[in-house]
mmCIF file of C-alpha atoms in Angstrom:
data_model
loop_
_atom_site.group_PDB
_atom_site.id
_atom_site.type_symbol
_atom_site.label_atom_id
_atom_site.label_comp_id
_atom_site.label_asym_id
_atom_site.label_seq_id
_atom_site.Cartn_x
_atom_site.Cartn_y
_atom_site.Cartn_z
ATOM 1 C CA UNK A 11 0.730 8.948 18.455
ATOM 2 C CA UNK A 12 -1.261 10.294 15.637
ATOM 3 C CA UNK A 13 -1.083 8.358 12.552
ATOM 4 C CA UNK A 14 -1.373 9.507 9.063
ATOM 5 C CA UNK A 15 -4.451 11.967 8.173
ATOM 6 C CA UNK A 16 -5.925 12.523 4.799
ATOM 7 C CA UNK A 17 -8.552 14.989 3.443
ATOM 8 C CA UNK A 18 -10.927 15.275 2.564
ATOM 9 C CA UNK A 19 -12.463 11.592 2.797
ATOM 10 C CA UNK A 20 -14.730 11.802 -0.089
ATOM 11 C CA UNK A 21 -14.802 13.995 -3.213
ATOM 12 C CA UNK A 22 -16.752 14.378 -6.050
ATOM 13 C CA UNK A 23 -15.870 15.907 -8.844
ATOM 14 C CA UNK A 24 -17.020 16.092 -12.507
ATOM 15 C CA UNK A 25 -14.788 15.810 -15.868
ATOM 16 C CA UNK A 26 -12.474 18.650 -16.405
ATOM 17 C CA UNK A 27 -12.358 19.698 -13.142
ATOM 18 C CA UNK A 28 -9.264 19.808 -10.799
ATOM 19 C CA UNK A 29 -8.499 18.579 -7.299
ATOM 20 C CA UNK A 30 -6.350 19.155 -4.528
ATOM 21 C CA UNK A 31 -5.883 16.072 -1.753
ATOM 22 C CA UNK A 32 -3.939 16.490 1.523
ATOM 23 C CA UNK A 33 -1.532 14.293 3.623
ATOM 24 C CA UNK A 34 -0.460 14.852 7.235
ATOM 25 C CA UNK A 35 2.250 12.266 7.597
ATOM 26 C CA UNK A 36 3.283 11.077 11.275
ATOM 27 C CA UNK A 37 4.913 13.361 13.432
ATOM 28 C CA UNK A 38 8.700 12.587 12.397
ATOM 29 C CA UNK A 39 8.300 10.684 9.253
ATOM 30 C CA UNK A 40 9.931 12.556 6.196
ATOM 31 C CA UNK A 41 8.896 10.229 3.105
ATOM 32 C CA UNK A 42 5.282 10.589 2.054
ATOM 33 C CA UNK A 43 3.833 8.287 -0.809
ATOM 34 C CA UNK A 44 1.130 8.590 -2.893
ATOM 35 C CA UNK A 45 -1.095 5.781 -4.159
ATOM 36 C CA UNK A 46 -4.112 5.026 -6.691
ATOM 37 C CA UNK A 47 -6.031 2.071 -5.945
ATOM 38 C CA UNK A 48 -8.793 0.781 -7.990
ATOM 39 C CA UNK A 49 -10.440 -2.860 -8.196
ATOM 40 C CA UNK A 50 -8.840 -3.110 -11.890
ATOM 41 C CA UNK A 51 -5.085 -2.534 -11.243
ATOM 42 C CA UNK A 52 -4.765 -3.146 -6.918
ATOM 43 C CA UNK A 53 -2.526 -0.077 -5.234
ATOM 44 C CA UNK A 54 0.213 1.957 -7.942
ATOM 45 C CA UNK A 55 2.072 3.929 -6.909
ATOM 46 C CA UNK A 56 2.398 7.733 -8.356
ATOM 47 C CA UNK A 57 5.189 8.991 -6.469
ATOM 48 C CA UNK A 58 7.502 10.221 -3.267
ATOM 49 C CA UNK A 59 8.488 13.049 -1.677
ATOM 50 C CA UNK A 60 11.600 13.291 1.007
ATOM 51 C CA UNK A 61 12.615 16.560 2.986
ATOM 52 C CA UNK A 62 10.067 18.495 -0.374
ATOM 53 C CA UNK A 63 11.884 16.859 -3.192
ATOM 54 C CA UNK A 64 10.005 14.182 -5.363
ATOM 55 C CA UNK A 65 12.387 10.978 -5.360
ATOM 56 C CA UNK A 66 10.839 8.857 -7.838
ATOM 57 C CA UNK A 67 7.192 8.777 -9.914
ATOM 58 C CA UNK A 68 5.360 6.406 -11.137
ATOM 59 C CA UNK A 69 3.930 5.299 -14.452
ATOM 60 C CA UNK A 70 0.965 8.114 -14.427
ATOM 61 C CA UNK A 71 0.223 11.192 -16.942
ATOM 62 C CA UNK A 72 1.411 14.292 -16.252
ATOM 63 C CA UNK A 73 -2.307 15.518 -14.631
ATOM 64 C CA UNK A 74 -0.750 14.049 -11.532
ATOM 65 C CA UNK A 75 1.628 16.442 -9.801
ATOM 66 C CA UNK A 76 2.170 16.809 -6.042
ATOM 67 C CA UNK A 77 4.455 18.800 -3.441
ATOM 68 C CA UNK A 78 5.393 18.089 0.088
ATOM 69 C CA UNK A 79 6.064 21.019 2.474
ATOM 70 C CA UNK A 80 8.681 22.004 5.214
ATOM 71 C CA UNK A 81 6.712 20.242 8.076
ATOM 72 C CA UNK A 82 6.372 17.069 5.820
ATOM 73 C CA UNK A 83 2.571 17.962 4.961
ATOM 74 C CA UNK A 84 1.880 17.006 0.969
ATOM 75 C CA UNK A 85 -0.467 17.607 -1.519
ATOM 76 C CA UNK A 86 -1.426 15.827 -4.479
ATOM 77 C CA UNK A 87 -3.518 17.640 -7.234
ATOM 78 C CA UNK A 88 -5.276 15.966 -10.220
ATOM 79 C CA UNK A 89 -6.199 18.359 -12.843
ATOM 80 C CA UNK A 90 -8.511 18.152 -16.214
ATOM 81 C CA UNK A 91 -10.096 14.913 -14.427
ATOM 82 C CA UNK A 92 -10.714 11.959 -16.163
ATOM 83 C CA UNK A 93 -13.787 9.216 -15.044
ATOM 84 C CA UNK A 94 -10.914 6.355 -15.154
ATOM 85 C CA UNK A 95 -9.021 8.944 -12.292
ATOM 86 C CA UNK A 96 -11.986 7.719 -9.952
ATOM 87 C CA UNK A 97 -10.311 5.845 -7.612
ATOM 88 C CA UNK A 98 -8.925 5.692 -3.644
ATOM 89 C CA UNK A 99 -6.107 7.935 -3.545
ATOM 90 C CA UNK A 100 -3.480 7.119 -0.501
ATOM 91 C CA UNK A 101 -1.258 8.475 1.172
ATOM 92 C CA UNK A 102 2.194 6.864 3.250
ATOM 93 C CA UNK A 103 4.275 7.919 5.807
ATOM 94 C CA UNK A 104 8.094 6.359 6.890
ATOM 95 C CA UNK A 105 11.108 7.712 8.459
ATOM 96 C CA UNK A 106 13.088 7.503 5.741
ATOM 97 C CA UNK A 107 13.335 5.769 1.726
ATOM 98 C CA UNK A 108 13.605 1.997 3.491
ATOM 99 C CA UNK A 109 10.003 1.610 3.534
ATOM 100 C CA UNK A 110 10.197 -0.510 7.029
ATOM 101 C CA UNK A 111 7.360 0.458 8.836
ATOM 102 C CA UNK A 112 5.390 2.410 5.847
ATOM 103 C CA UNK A 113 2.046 3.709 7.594
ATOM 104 C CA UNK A 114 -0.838 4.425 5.083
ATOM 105 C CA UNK A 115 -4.075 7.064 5.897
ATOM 106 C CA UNK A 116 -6.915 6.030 4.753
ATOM 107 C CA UNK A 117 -7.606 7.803 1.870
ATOM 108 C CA UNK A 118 -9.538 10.309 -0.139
ATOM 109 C CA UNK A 119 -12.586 8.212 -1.813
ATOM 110 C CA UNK A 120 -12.408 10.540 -5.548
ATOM 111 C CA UNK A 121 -15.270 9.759 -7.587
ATOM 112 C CA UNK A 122 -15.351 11.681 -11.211
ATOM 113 C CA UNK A 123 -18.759 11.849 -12.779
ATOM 114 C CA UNK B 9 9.487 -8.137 -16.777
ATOM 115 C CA UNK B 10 8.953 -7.638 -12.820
ATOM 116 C CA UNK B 11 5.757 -8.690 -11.233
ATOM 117 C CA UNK B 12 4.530 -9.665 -7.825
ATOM 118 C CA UNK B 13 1.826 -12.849 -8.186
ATOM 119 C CA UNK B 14 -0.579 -13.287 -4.894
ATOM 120 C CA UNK B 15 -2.856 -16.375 -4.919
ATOM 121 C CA UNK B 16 -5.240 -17.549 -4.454
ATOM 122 C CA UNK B 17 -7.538 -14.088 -5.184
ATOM 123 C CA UNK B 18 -10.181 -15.090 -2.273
ATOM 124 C CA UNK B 19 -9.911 -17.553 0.368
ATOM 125 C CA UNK B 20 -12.800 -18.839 2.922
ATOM 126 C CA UNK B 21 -11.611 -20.230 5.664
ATOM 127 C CA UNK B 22 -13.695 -21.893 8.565
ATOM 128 C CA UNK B 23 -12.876 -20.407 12.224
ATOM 129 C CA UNK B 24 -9.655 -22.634 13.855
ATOM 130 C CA UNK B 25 -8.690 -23.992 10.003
ATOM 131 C CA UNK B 26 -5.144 -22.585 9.585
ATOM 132 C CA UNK B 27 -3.750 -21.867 5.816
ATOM 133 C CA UNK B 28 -1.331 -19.687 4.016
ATOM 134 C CA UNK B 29 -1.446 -17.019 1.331
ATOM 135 C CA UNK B 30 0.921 -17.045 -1.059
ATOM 136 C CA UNK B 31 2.894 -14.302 -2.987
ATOM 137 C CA UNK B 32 5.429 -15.038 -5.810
ATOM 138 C CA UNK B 33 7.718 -12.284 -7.224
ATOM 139 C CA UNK B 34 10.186 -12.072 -10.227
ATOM 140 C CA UNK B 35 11.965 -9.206 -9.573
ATOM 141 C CA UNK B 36 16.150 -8.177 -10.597
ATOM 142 C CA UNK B 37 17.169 -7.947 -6.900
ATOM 143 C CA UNK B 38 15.065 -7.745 -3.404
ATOM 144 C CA UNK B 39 15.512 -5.273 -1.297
ATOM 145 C CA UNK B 40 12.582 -5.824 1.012
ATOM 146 C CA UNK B 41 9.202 -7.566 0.804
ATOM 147 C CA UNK B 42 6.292 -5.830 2.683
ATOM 148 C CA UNK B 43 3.444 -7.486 4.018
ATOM 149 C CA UNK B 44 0.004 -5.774 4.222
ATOM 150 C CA UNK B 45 -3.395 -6.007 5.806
ATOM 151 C CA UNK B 46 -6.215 -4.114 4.530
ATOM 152 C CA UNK B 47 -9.545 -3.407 5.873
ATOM 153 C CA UNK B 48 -12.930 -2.487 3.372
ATOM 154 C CA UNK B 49 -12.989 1.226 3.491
ATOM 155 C CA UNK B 50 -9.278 1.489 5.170
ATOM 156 C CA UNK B 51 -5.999 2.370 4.379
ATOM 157 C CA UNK B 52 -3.175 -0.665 4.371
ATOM 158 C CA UNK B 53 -2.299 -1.827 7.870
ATOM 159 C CA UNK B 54 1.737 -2.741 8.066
ATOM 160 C CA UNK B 55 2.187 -5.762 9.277
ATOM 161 C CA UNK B 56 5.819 -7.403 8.430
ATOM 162 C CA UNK B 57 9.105 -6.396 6.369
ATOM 163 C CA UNK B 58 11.618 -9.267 5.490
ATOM 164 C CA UNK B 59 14.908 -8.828 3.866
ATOM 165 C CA UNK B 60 16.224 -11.787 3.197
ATOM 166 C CA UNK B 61 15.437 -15.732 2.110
ATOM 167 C CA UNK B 62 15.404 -17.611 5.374
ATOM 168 C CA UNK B 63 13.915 -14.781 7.276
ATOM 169 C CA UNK B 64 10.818 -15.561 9.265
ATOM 170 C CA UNK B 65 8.619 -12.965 11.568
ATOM 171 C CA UNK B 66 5.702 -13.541 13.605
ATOM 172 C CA UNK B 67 2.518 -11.846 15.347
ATOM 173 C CA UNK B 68 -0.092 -13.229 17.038
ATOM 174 C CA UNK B 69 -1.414 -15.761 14.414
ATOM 175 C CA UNK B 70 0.152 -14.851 11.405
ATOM 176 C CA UNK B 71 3.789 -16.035 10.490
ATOM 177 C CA UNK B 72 5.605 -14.683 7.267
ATOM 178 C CA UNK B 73 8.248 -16.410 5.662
ATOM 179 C CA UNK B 74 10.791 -15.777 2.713
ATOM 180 C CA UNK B 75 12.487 -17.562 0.026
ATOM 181 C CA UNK B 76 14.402 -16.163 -3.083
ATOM 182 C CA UNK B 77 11.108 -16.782 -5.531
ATOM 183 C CA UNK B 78 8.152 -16.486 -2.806
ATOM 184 C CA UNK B 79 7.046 -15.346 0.471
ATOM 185 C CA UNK B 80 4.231 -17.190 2.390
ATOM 186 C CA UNK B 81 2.030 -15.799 5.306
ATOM 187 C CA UNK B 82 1.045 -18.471 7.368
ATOM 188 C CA UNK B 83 -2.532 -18.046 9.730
ATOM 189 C CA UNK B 84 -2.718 -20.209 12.386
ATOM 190 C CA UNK B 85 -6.274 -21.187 13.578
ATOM 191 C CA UNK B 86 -8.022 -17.667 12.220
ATOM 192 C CA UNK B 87 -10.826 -16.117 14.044
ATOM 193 C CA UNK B 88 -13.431 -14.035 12.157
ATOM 194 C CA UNK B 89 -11.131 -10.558 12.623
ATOM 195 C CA UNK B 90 -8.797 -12.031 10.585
ATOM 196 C CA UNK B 91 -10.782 -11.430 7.351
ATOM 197 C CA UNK B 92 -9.330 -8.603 5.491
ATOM 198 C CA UNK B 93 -7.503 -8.209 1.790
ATOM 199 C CA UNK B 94 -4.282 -9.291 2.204
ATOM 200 C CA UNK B 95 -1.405 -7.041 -0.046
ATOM 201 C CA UNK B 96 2.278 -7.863 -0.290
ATOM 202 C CA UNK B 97 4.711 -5.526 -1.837
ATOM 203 C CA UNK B 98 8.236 -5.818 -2.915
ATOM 204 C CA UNK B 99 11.386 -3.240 -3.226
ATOM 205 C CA UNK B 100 13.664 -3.965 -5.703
ATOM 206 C CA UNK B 101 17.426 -2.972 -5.759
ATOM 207 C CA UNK B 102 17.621 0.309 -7.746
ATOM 208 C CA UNK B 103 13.598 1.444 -7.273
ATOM 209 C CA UNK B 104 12.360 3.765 -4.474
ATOM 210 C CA UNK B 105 8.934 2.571 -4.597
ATOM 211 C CA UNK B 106 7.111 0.027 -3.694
ATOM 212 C CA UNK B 107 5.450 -2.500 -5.994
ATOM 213 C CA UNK B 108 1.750 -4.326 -4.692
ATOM 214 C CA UNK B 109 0.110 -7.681 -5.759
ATOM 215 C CA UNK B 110 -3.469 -7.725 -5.906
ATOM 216 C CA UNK B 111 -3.882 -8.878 -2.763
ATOM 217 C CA UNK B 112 -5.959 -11.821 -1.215
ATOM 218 C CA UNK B 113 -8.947 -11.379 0.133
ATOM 219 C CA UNK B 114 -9.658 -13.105 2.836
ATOM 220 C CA UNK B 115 -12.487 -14.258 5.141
ATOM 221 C CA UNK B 116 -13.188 -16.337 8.086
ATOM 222 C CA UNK B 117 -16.055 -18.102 8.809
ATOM 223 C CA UNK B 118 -17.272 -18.366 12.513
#
């Protein structure tokens, strides 16, 4: 069983720019997470999709948007980037909003210079 | 204010000397407490979910417990590929997303 991929691995991007990340959740798993984590402030979350609607966000500026997709698939884009957005964005999969058995990629390394 | 305390930050441990990690949360209703094991470079590995105070759950050598203020995860005679970052994570009632502690970083001495 394929678990969750994520791409690109590693990005680097300069200040101003925009960025798009990807998410291929597992096969059958309809909530995708997203995730910041830096050394500073451990994993936060930014926000959920379920069957392409965003159920909740997190405490993040409006720069950070995503979508999710008919077959589950989401994106996450971070536009007019800021060097503080340098972080390890990740992604989670689950069946449904419980959160049992959340399975996370492992990541897009985003470094803003 | 809700928060989710893990201690201690880093923890050496000599192969064979068992221990716990501890994680302390002050949160208006629990809905689920996540455990977490994280590898450098990796995303979070899942490792338990428990509900409810009294709950217990085991695997291999690790053993997580629950009570209404704190959660322990107990290793049990740790071999060196039990060094990781260690992240628990709580659901309240009302919330759809998960909240993290800082984790505890781990390792294990042969």
């Amino acid at each position: 069983k394929a678990g969750v991929t994520q791409t690109p691995r590693y990005l680097i991007k300069t200040r101003g720019q925009q960025v798009t990340l990807s998410c291929s959740p597992i096969s059958g798993h309809r909530s995708v997470s997203w995730y910041q984590q830096t050394p500073g402030q451990g994993l936060q979350f930014l926000f959920e999709y379920f069957s392409e609607t965003q159920r909740n966000k997190g405490n993040f500026p409006g720069r950070f948007s995503g979508r999710q997709f008919s077959n589950s698939r989401s994106e996450m884009n971070v536009s007019t980037l800021e060097l503080g957005d340098s972080a390890l964005y990740l992604c989670a999969s689950s069946r449904d909003h419980s959160y049992n058995e959340q399975f996370f990629g492992p990541g897009t390394r985003l470094t803003v210079l | 204010e809700d928060q989710v305390t893990q201690s201690p930050e880093a923890l050496r441990l000599q192969e064979g000397e068992s221990s716990s990690l501890n994680c302390s949360y002050t949160v208006s209703g629990l809905r689920g407490l996540f455990w977490y094991r994280q590898d450098p470079g990796k995303g979070p590995e899942f490792l338990f979910t428990l509900y409810s105070a009294g709950e217990e759950k085991e695997k291999e050598r690790l053993k997580a417990t629950l009570t209404k203020k704190e959660s322990f995860l107990h290793i049990t005679a740790p071999k060196p590929e039990d060094s990781a970052t260690y992240l628990c994570a709580v659901l309240k009632t009302g919330a759809n997303n998960l909240f993290f502690g800082t984790g505890t970083r781990l390792t294990v001495i042969p």
